[in-house]
PDB file of C-alpha atoms and ligand atoms in Angstrom:
ATOM      1  CA  MET A   3      44.467 -59.872   2.761  1.00 63.00           C
ATOM      2  CA  SER A   4      47.678 -58.131   2.972  1.00 70.00           C
ATOM      3  CA  LYS A   5      48.033 -56.026  -0.391  1.00 90.00           C
ATOM      4  CA  VAL A   6      51.377 -56.976  -1.486  1.00 93.00           C
ATOM      5  CA  ASN A   7      53.239 -60.856  -1.652  1.00 93.00           C
ATOM      6  CA  SER A   8      56.326 -60.709  -3.132  1.00 92.00           C
ATOM      7  CA  LEU A   9      56.629 -64.810  -3.089  1.00 92.00           C
ATOM      8  CA  ASN A  10      60.099 -65.991  -3.631  1.00 95.00           C
ATOM      9  CA  VAL A  11      60.740 -63.498  -6.418  1.00 96.00           C
ATOM     10  CA  HIS A  12      64.038 -63.741  -8.056  1.00 96.00           C
ATOM     11  CA  LYS A  13      65.038 -61.339 -10.640  1.00 97.00           C
ATOM     12  CA  SER A  14      68.423 -61.318 -12.872  1.00 97.00           C
ATOM     13  CA  PHE A  15      69.478 -59.117 -15.789  1.00 96.00           C
ATOM     14  CA  ASP A  16      71.772 -61.508 -17.581  1.00 95.00           C
ATOM     15  CA  ASP A  17      74.307 -63.330 -15.865  1.00 94.00           C
ATOM     16  CA  LEU A  18      73.608 -60.739 -12.396  1.00 96.00           C
ATOM     17  CA  GLU A  19      71.523 -61.444  -9.494  1.00 96.00           C
ATOM     18  CA  VAL A  20      69.918 -58.796  -8.876  1.00 96.00           C
ATOM     19  CA  LEU A  21      67.157 -60.435  -6.783  1.00 97.00           C
ATOM     20  CA  LYS A  22      67.523 -63.217  -5.017  1.00 96.00           C
ATOM     21  CA  GLY A  23      64.075 -64.677  -3.631  1.00 96.00           C
ATOM     22  CA  ILE A  24      62.384 -62.071  -2.430  1.00 96.00           C
ATOM     23  CA  ASN A  25      60.004 -62.757   0.648  1.00 96.00           C
ATOM     24  CA  LEU A  26      57.285 -59.503   1.547  1.00 94.00           C
ATOM     25  CA  THR A  27      53.799 -59.425   3.257  1.00 95.00           C
ATOM     26  CA  VAL A  28      52.396 -54.854   2.577  1.00 96.00           C
ATOM     27  CA  GLU A  29      49.775 -55.571   4.786  1.00 95.00           C
ATOM     28  CA  ASP A  30      46.398 -53.225   3.991  1.00 95.00           C
ATOM     29  CA  ALA A  31      46.741 -50.262   5.175  1.00 94.00           C
ATOM     30  CA  THR A  32      50.856 -49.941   5.760  1.00 94.00           C
ATOM     31  CA  VAL A  33      53.453 -48.082   4.481  1.00 93.00           C
ATOM     32  CA  VAL A  34      56.814 -49.541   4.044  1.00 93.00           C
ATOM     33  CA  CYS A  35      60.017 -48.104   2.596  1.00 91.00           C
ATOM     34  CA  LEU A  36      62.783 -49.925   1.772  1.00 91.00           C
ATOM     35  CA  ILE A  37      66.488 -48.938   2.483  1.00 89.00           C
ATOM     36  CA  GLY A  38      69.827 -50.331   1.368  1.00 89.00           C
ATOM     37  CA  ALA A  39      72.883 -49.943  -0.519  1.00 90.00           C
ATOM     38  CA  SER A  40      72.573 -48.437  -4.024  1.00 89.00           C
ATOM     39  CA  GLY A  41      72.168 -51.404  -6.690  1.00 91.00           C
ATOM     40  CA  SER A  42      70.523 -53.969  -4.117  1.00 93.00           C
ATOM     41  CA  GLY A  43      67.585 -53.999  -6.372  1.00 94.00           C
ATOM     42  CA  LYS A  44      65.044 -52.218  -4.701  1.00 94.00           C
ATOM     43  CA  SER A  45      63.856 -49.691  -8.333  1.00 93.00           C
ATOM     44  CA  THR A  46      63.913 -53.606  -9.452  1.00 96.00           C
ATOM     45  CA  LEU A  47      61.405 -55.260  -6.632  1.00 95.00           C
ATOM     46  CA  LEU A  48      59.675 -52.400  -7.350  1.00 94.00           C
ATOM     47  CA  ARG A  49      59.008 -52.894 -11.371  1.00 94.00           C
ATOM     48  CA  CYS A  50      57.844 -56.236 -10.251  1.00 95.00           C
ATOM     49  CA  VAL A  51      55.628 -55.585  -8.250  1.00 94.00           C
ATOM     50  CA  ASN A  52      53.145 -53.856 -11.266  1.00 91.00           C
ATOM     51  CA  HIS A  53      55.045 -56.746 -13.434  1.00 92.00           C
ATOM     52  CA  LEU A  54      57.050 -53.390 -15.892  1.00 93.00           C
ATOM     53  CA  GLU A  55      60.062 -56.144 -15.014  1.00 94.00           C
ATOM     54  CA  THR A  56      59.185 -60.101 -15.233  1.00 93.00           C
ATOM     55  CA  PRO A  57      60.359 -61.852 -11.970  1.00 94.00           C
ATOM     56  CA  THR A  58      62.166 -63.772 -13.299  1.00 94.00           C
ATOM     57  CA  ALA A  59      61.253 -66.196 -11.205  1.00 93.00           C
ATOM     58  CA  GLY A  60      58.563 -66.778  -7.491  1.00 93.00           C
ATOM     59  CA  ALA A  61      55.228 -64.043  -8.272  1.00 92.00           C
ATOM     60  CA  ILE A  62      53.780 -61.099  -7.002  1.00 94.00           C
ATOM     61  CA  LEU A  63      50.135 -61.057  -6.062  1.00 93.00           C
ATOM     62  CA  VAL A  64      48.966 -58.047  -5.801  1.00 94.00           C
ATOM     63  CA  ASP A  65      45.652 -57.585  -3.419  1.00 91.00           C
ATOM     64  CA  GLY A  66      45.580 -61.431  -4.255  1.00 89.00           C
ATOM     65  CA  GLN A  67      45.965 -61.035  -7.613  1.00 90.00           C
ATOM     66  CA  MET A  68      48.668 -62.450  -8.968  1.00 91.00           C
ATOM     67  CA  MET A  69      51.532 -60.174 -11.074  1.00 91.00           C
ATOM     68  CA  GLY A  70      52.141 -61.599 -14.799  1.00 88.00           C
ATOM     69  CA  TYR A  71      50.657 -64.673 -14.875  1.00 87.00           C
ATOM     70  CA  ASN A  72      47.364 -67.241 -13.971  1.00 88.00           C
ATOM     71  CA  VAL A  73      47.559 -70.649 -12.155  1.00 85.00           C
ATOM     72  CA  LYS A  74      46.187 -73.119 -14.998  1.00 87.00           C
ATOM     73  CA  ASN A  75      46.063 -76.082 -14.216  1.00 87.00           C
ATOM     74  CA  ASP A  76      48.892 -76.493 -11.388  1.00 85.00           C
ATOM     75  CA  GLN A  77      50.678 -73.872 -14.354  1.00 83.00           C
ATOM     76  CA  LEU A  78      51.807 -70.597 -13.922  1.00 81.00           C
ATOM     77  CA  VAL A  79      50.925 -69.637 -17.603  1.00 86.00           C
ATOM     78  CA  GLU A  80      51.332 -65.609 -18.941  1.00 87.00           C
ATOM     79  CA  ALA A  81      49.406 -63.626 -18.957  1.00 90.00           C
ATOM     80  CA  SER A  82      47.910 -61.690 -22.105  1.00 91.00           C
ATOM     81  CA  GLU A  83      48.130 -58.350 -22.022  1.00 90.00           C
ATOM     82  CA  LYS A  84      45.601 -57.178 -21.831  1.00 90.00           C
ATOM     83  CA  GLU A  85      44.844 -59.179 -18.242  1.00 91.00           C
ATOM     84  CA  ILE A  86      48.473 -58.185 -17.190  1.00 91.00           C
ATOM     85  CA  ASN A  87      46.643 -53.848 -18.290  1.00 89.00           C
ATOM     86  CA  LYS A  88      44.447 -54.710 -16.262  1.00 90.00           C
ATOM     87  CA  ARG A  89      45.093 -55.480 -13.252  1.00 91.00           C
ATOM     88  CA  ARG A  90      48.592 -52.391 -13.150  1.00 91.00           C
ATOM     89  CA  GLU A  91      45.354 -50.634 -12.904  1.00 90.00           C
ATOM     90  CA  SER A  92      45.302 -51.990  -8.859  1.00 92.00           C
ATOM     91  CA  VAL A  93      49.531 -50.254  -8.723  1.00 95.00           C
ATOM     92  CA  GLY A  94      49.572 -45.973  -9.181  1.00 95.00           C
ATOM     93  CA  MET A  95      54.129 -46.156  -9.312  1.00 93.00           C
ATOM     94  CA  VAL A  96      55.569 -42.438  -8.820  1.00 91.00           C
ATOM     95  CA  PHE A  97      58.662 -42.713 -10.678  1.00 86.00           C
ATOM     96  CA  GLN A  98      62.110 -41.310 -10.140  1.00 79.00           C
ATOM     97  CA  ALA A  99      61.922 -38.852 -12.577  1.00 78.00           C
ATOM     98  CA  PHE A 100      57.893 -38.877 -12.624  1.00 79.00           C
ATOM     99  CA  ASN A 101      57.388 -39.593 -16.478  1.00 86.00           C
ATOM    100  CA  LEU A 102      54.839 -36.689 -17.035  1.00 94.00           C
ATOM    101  CA  PHE A 103      53.909 -36.272 -20.364  1.00 96.00           C
ATOM    102  CA  CYS A 104      55.879 -32.993 -21.886  1.00 96.00           C
ATOM    103  CA  HIS A 105      53.295 -31.605 -24.406  1.00 97.00           C
ATOM    104  CA  MET A 106      50.479 -31.516 -21.409  1.00 97.00           C
ATOM    105  CA  THR A 107      49.178 -29.140 -19.108  1.00 98.00           C
ATOM    106  CA  ALA A 108      49.338 -30.843 -15.066  1.00 98.00           C
ATOM    107  CA  LEU A 109      44.871 -30.651 -16.041  1.00 98.00           C
ATOM    108  CA  GLU A 110      45.771 -33.263 -19.134  1.00 98.00           C
ATOM    109  CA  ASN A 111      48.353 -35.492 -17.493  1.00 98.00           C
ATOM    110  CA  VAL A 112      46.158 -35.994 -14.307  1.00 98.00           C
ATOM    111  CA  MET A 113      42.654 -36.690 -16.761  1.00 98.00           C
ATOM    112  CA  HIS A 114      44.646 -39.518 -19.452  1.00 97.00           C
ATOM    113  CA  ALA A 115      44.766 -42.646 -17.725  1.00 95.00           C
ATOM    114  CA  PRO A 116      41.404 -42.302 -16.554  1.00 96.00           C
ATOM    115  CA  MET A 117      40.194 -41.640 -20.352  1.00 97.00           C
ATOM    116  CA  ARG A 118      41.735 -44.162 -21.919  1.00 93.00           C
ATOM    117  CA  LEU A 119      41.869 -47.298 -19.703  1.00 91.00           C
ATOM    118  CA  LYS A 120      38.666 -46.616 -17.744  1.00 91.00           C
ATOM    119  CA  GLY A 121      36.211 -44.463 -20.487  1.00 93.00           C
ATOM    120  CA  LEU A 122      35.708 -41.605 -18.176  1.00 96.00           C
ATOM    121  CA  SER A 123      34.048 -38.825 -19.877  1.00 97.00           C
ATOM    122  CA  LYS A 124      35.957 -36.119 -20.875  1.00 97.00           C
ATOM    123  CA  ALA A 125      33.379 -33.888 -18.036  1.00 98.00           C
ATOM    124  CA  LYS A 126      33.826 -36.262 -14.927  1.00 98.00           C
ATOM    125  CA  ALA A 127      38.079 -36.761 -16.148  1.00 98.00           C
ATOM    126  CA  ARG A 128      38.633 -33.609 -15.630  1.00 98.00           C
ATOM    127  CA  GLU A 129      36.324 -33.412 -12.648  1.00 98.00           C
ATOM    128  CA  LYS A 130      37.960 -36.170 -11.906  1.00 98.00           C
ATOM    129  CA  ALA A 131      41.408 -34.702 -12.385  1.00 98.00           C
ATOM    130  CA  THR A 132      40.352 -31.051 -11.123  1.00 98.00           C
ATOM    131  CA  ALA A 133      39.868 -32.571  -7.552  1.00 98.00           C
ATOM    132  CA  LEU A 134      43.168 -34.520  -7.421  1.00 98.00           C
ATOM    133  CA  LEU A 135      45.530 -31.935  -8.461  1.00 98.00           C
ATOM    134  CA  GLU A 136      43.611 -29.655  -5.471  1.00 97.00           C
ATOM    135  CA  LYS A 137      43.604 -32.470  -3.146  1.00 95.00           C
ATOM    136  CA  VAL A 138      47.531 -32.298  -3.417  1.00 94.00           C
ATOM    137  CA  GLY A 139      47.047 -28.635  -3.762  1.00 94.00           C
ATOM    138  CA  LEU A 140      47.628 -27.808  -6.600  1.00 96.00           C
ATOM    139  CA  GLY A 141      44.052 -26.141  -7.781  1.00 97.00           C
ATOM    140  CA  ASP A 142      46.041 -23.399  -9.244  1.00 97.00           C
ATOM    141  CA  ARG A 143      48.490 -24.943 -11.485  1.00 97.00           C
ATOM    142  CA  LEU A 144      45.946 -26.720 -13.899  1.00 98.00           C
ATOM    143  CA  ARG A 145      46.975 -25.551 -17.021  1.00 98.00           C
ATOM    144  CA  ASN A 146      50.902 -25.452 -16.132  1.00 98.00           C
ATOM    145  CA  TYR A 147      52.592 -27.688 -18.752  1.00 97.00           C
ATOM    146  CA  PRO A 148      55.655 -29.772 -16.567  1.00 95.00           C
ATOM    147  CA  SER A 149      58.322 -27.605 -17.336  1.00 95.00           C
ATOM    148  CA  GLN A 150      56.645 -24.961 -16.274  1.00 96.00           C
ATOM    149  CA  LEU A 151      56.291 -26.598 -12.526  1.00 93.00           C
ATOM    150  CA  SER A 152      58.904 -27.258  -9.256  1.00 88.00           C
ATOM    151  CA  GLY A 153      60.435 -30.727  -8.819  1.00 83.00           C
ATOM    152  CA  GLY A 154      58.680 -30.855  -6.285  1.00 84.00           C
ATOM    153  CA  GLN A 155      54.903 -30.074  -8.395  1.00 89.00           C
ATOM    154  CA  GLN A 156      55.162 -32.224 -10.703  1.00 91.00           C
ATOM    155  CA  GLN A 157      55.750 -35.184  -8.440  1.00 89.00           C
ATOM    156  CA  ARG A 158      53.092 -34.165  -7.448  1.00 92.00           C
ATOM    157  CA  VAL A 159      50.927 -34.028 -11.000  1.00 95.00           C
ATOM    158  CA  ALA A 160      52.510 -37.478 -10.557  1.00 94.00           C
ATOM    159  CA  ILE A 161      51.033 -38.158  -7.510  1.00 95.00           C
ATOM    160  CA  ALA A 162      47.549 -37.186  -8.748  1.00 97.00           C
ATOM    161  CA  ARG A 163      47.754 -39.163 -12.038  1.00 97.00           C
ATOM    162  CA  ALA A 164      48.919 -42.141 -10.080  1.00 96.00           C
ATOM    163  CA  LEU A 165      45.194 -41.532  -7.833  1.00 97.00           C
ATOM    164  CA  ALA A 166      42.946 -41.289 -10.433  1.00 97.00           C
ATOM    165  CA  MET A 167      42.853 -44.866 -11.296  1.00 96.00           C
ATOM    166  CA  ASP A 168      41.882 -45.393  -8.194  1.00 95.00           C
ATOM    167  CA  PRO A 169      45.015 -47.007  -7.265  1.00 95.00           C
ATOM    168  CA  LYS A 170      45.358 -50.094  -4.020  1.00 93.00           C
ATOM    169  CA  VAL A 171      48.638 -49.467  -4.020  1.00 95.00           C
ATOM    170  CA  MET A 172      50.865 -46.725  -4.909  1.00 96.00           C
ATOM    171  CA  LEU A 173      54.484 -47.239  -5.633  1.00 95.00           C
ATOM    172  CA  PHE A 174      56.622 -44.631  -5.047  1.00 93.00           C
ATOM    173  CA  ASP A 175      59.883 -44.729  -6.477  1.00 89.00           C
ATOM    174  CA  GLU A 176      61.867 -41.747  -5.623  1.00 75.00           C
ATOM    175  CA  PRO A 177      62.143 -39.470  -2.093  1.00 60.00           C
ATOM    176  CA  THR A 178      65.899 -39.955   0.018  1.00 54.00           C
ATOM    177  CA  SER A 179      63.499 -36.860   2.361  1.00 56.00           C
ATOM    178  CA  ALA A 180      60.873 -40.027   2.600  1.00 54.00           C
ATOM    179  CA  LEU A 181      62.098 -41.270   6.050  1.00 51.00           C
ATOM    180  CA  ASP A 182      63.236 -37.738   7.395  1.00 56.00           C
ATOM    181  CA  PRO A 183      60.710 -37.505   9.977  1.00 54.00           C
ATOM    182  CA  GLU A 184      61.923 -33.770  10.188  1.00 58.00           C
ATOM    183  CA  LEU A 185      61.644 -32.861   6.196  1.00 55.00           C
ATOM    184  CA  VAL A 186      58.009 -31.647   5.987  1.00 60.00           C
ATOM    185  CA  GLY A 187      57.929 -30.550   2.543  1.00 76.00           C
ATOM    186  CA  GLU A 188      54.972 -30.188   0.436  1.00 83.00           C
ATOM    187  CA  VAL A 189      55.564 -33.178  -0.933  1.00 84.00           C
ATOM    188  CA  LEU A 190      55.702 -34.981   2.142  1.00 83.00           C
ATOM    189  CA  GLN A 191      52.657 -34.077   3.045  1.00 86.00           C
ATOM    190  CA  VAL A 192      50.632 -35.197   0.203  1.00 89.00           C
ATOM    191  CA  MET A 193      52.550 -39.155   1.227  1.00 89.00           C
ATOM    192  CA  ARG A 194      51.698 -38.608   4.771  1.00 88.00           C
ATOM    193  CA  ASP A 195      47.931 -37.630   4.306  1.00 92.00           C
ATOM    194  CA  LEU A 196      47.787 -40.677   2.161  1.00 93.00           C
ATOM    195  CA  ALA A 197      49.116 -42.971   4.808  1.00 92.00           C
ATOM    196  CA  ASP A 198      46.543 -41.757   6.386  1.00 94.00           C
ATOM    197  CA  SER A 199      44.402 -42.339   4.375  1.00 94.00           C
ATOM    198  CA  GLY A 200      44.314 -45.518   4.797  1.00 94.00           C
ATOM    199  CA  MET A 201      46.419 -45.853   1.596  1.00 95.00           C
ATOM    200  CA  THR A 202      48.477 -49.558   0.972  1.00 96.00           C
ATOM    201  CA  MET A 203      52.218 -47.838   0.177  1.00 95.00           C
ATOM    202  CA  VAL A 204      54.978 -49.141  -0.911  1.00 94.00           C
ATOM    203  CA  VAL A 205      58.580 -46.275  -0.209  1.00 92.00           C
ATOM    204  CA  VAL A 206      61.894 -46.276  -1.911  1.00 91.00           C
ATOM    205  CA  THR A 207      64.431 -43.940  -1.227  1.00 83.00           C
ATOM    206  CA  HIS A 208      68.545 -44.136  -2.987  1.00 77.00           C
TER     207      HIS A 208
HETATM  208  N1  LIG B 320      67.222 -53.374 -17.428  1.00 90.95           N
HETATM  209  C1  LIG B 320      67.868 -53.301 -16.888  1.00 90.95           C
HETATM  210  N2  LIG B 320      69.767 -54.762 -17.281  1.00 90.95           N
HETATM  211  C2  LIG B 320      70.750 -54.675 -16.936  1.00 90.95           C
HETATM  212  N3  LIG B 320      70.812 -54.105 -15.776  1.00 90.95           N
HETATM  213  C3  LIG B 320      69.974 -53.892 -14.631  1.00 90.95           C
HETATM  214  C4  LIG B 320      68.834 -53.287 -15.649  1.00 90.95           C
HETATM  215  N4  LIG B 320      67.958 -52.762 -14.059  1.00 90.95           N
HETATM  216  C5  LIG B 320      68.886 -52.727 -13.208  1.00 90.95           C
HETATM  217  N5  LIG B 320      69.982 -52.922 -13.962  1.00 90.95           N
HETATM  218  C6  LIG B 320      71.001 -53.947 -12.749  1.00 90.95           C
HETATM  219  O1  LIG B 320      70.078 -54.423 -11.723  1.00 90.95           O
HETATM  220  C7  LIG B 320      70.712 -53.402 -10.543  1.00 90.95           C
HETATM  221  C8  LIG B 320      69.762 -52.813  -8.704  1.00 90.95           C
HETATM  222  O2  LIG B 320      69.466 -52.037  -9.640  1.00 90.95           O
HETATM  223  P1  LIG B 320      67.996 -50.581  -9.151  1.00 90.95           P
HETATM  224  O3  LIG B 320      68.404 -49.604  -9.469  1.00 90.95           O
HETATM  225  O4  LIG B 320      67.243 -52.000  -8.656  1.00 90.95           O
HETATM  226  O5  LIG B 320      68.982 -51.050  -7.936  1.00 90.95           O
HETATM  227  P2  LIG B 320      68.516 -49.851  -6.350  1.00 90.95           P
HETATM  228  O6  LIG B 320      68.774 -51.030  -5.768  1.00 90.95           O
HETATM  229  O7  LIG B 320      66.769 -49.141  -7.083  1.00 90.95           O
HETATM  230  O8  LIG B 320      69.825 -48.918  -6.483  1.00 90.95           O
HETATM  231  P3  LIG B 320      69.971 -47.153  -6.284  1.00 90.95           P
HETATM  232  O9  LIG B 320      69.383 -46.819  -5.839  1.00 90.95           O
HETATM  233  O10 LIG B 320      70.824 -46.303  -6.530  1.00 90.95           O
HETATM  234  O11 LIG B 320      68.805 -47.046  -7.258  1.00 90.95           O
HETATM  235  C9  LIG B 320      72.709 -52.340 -10.940  1.00 90.95           C
HETATM  236  O12 LIG B 320      73.342 -53.539 -10.710  1.00 90.95           O
HETATM  237  C10 LIG B 320      71.394 -52.688 -11.853  1.00 90.95           C
HETATM  238  O13 LIG B 320      72.500 -52.183 -13.286  1.00 90.95           O
END
């Protein structure tokens, strides 16, 4: 089964039609990079995938589940907030600006969602977060706040934070460098390792 399907997705902001019927299939364990002109709607499509934006028409399926809607009597009915949040858990997102909690350490940033949304105990969440931060090469930065970390380090915390929810798909709204095979920065290496591990990924480069 393909992991992400965008079925004739349209998205308008008032009079501006940004997405005009996007059909995209991302197969399991593949990496798809979206490139295109500035303002062409790459981020908008990515945000539709985890339902941060609601498509004006069309639908997104992640792992066979429709984001944001249920089918009832052959009609699309909006899902409840609880259902939407549950489905969103299968989609990890790394934002352009990372969106880390600035008052939390790297460790606390990664522990937060599994404790709050998955009911993990503090001890289990700490164990998992530590392992993930070690995996992205930040084992020595657990107690640092985002302001004490470089941009690339913050980005890796954001990746670890997304992975902490055991997503089926990872969305990266980010690096200009991702398409350049000559660049082997730590962030890119983490992304390559993830791809090698079979993670399905959609990467937007700006
Ligand atoms: N919330 C919003 N309200 C109104 N217009 C929006 C909103 N979000 C995006 N847009 C508009 O939609 C268009 C597509 O924006 P989007 O951010 O998806 O483009 P992009 O392809 O990711 O661009 P870039 O590579 O420059 O970041 C732009 O014209 C933008 O101004």
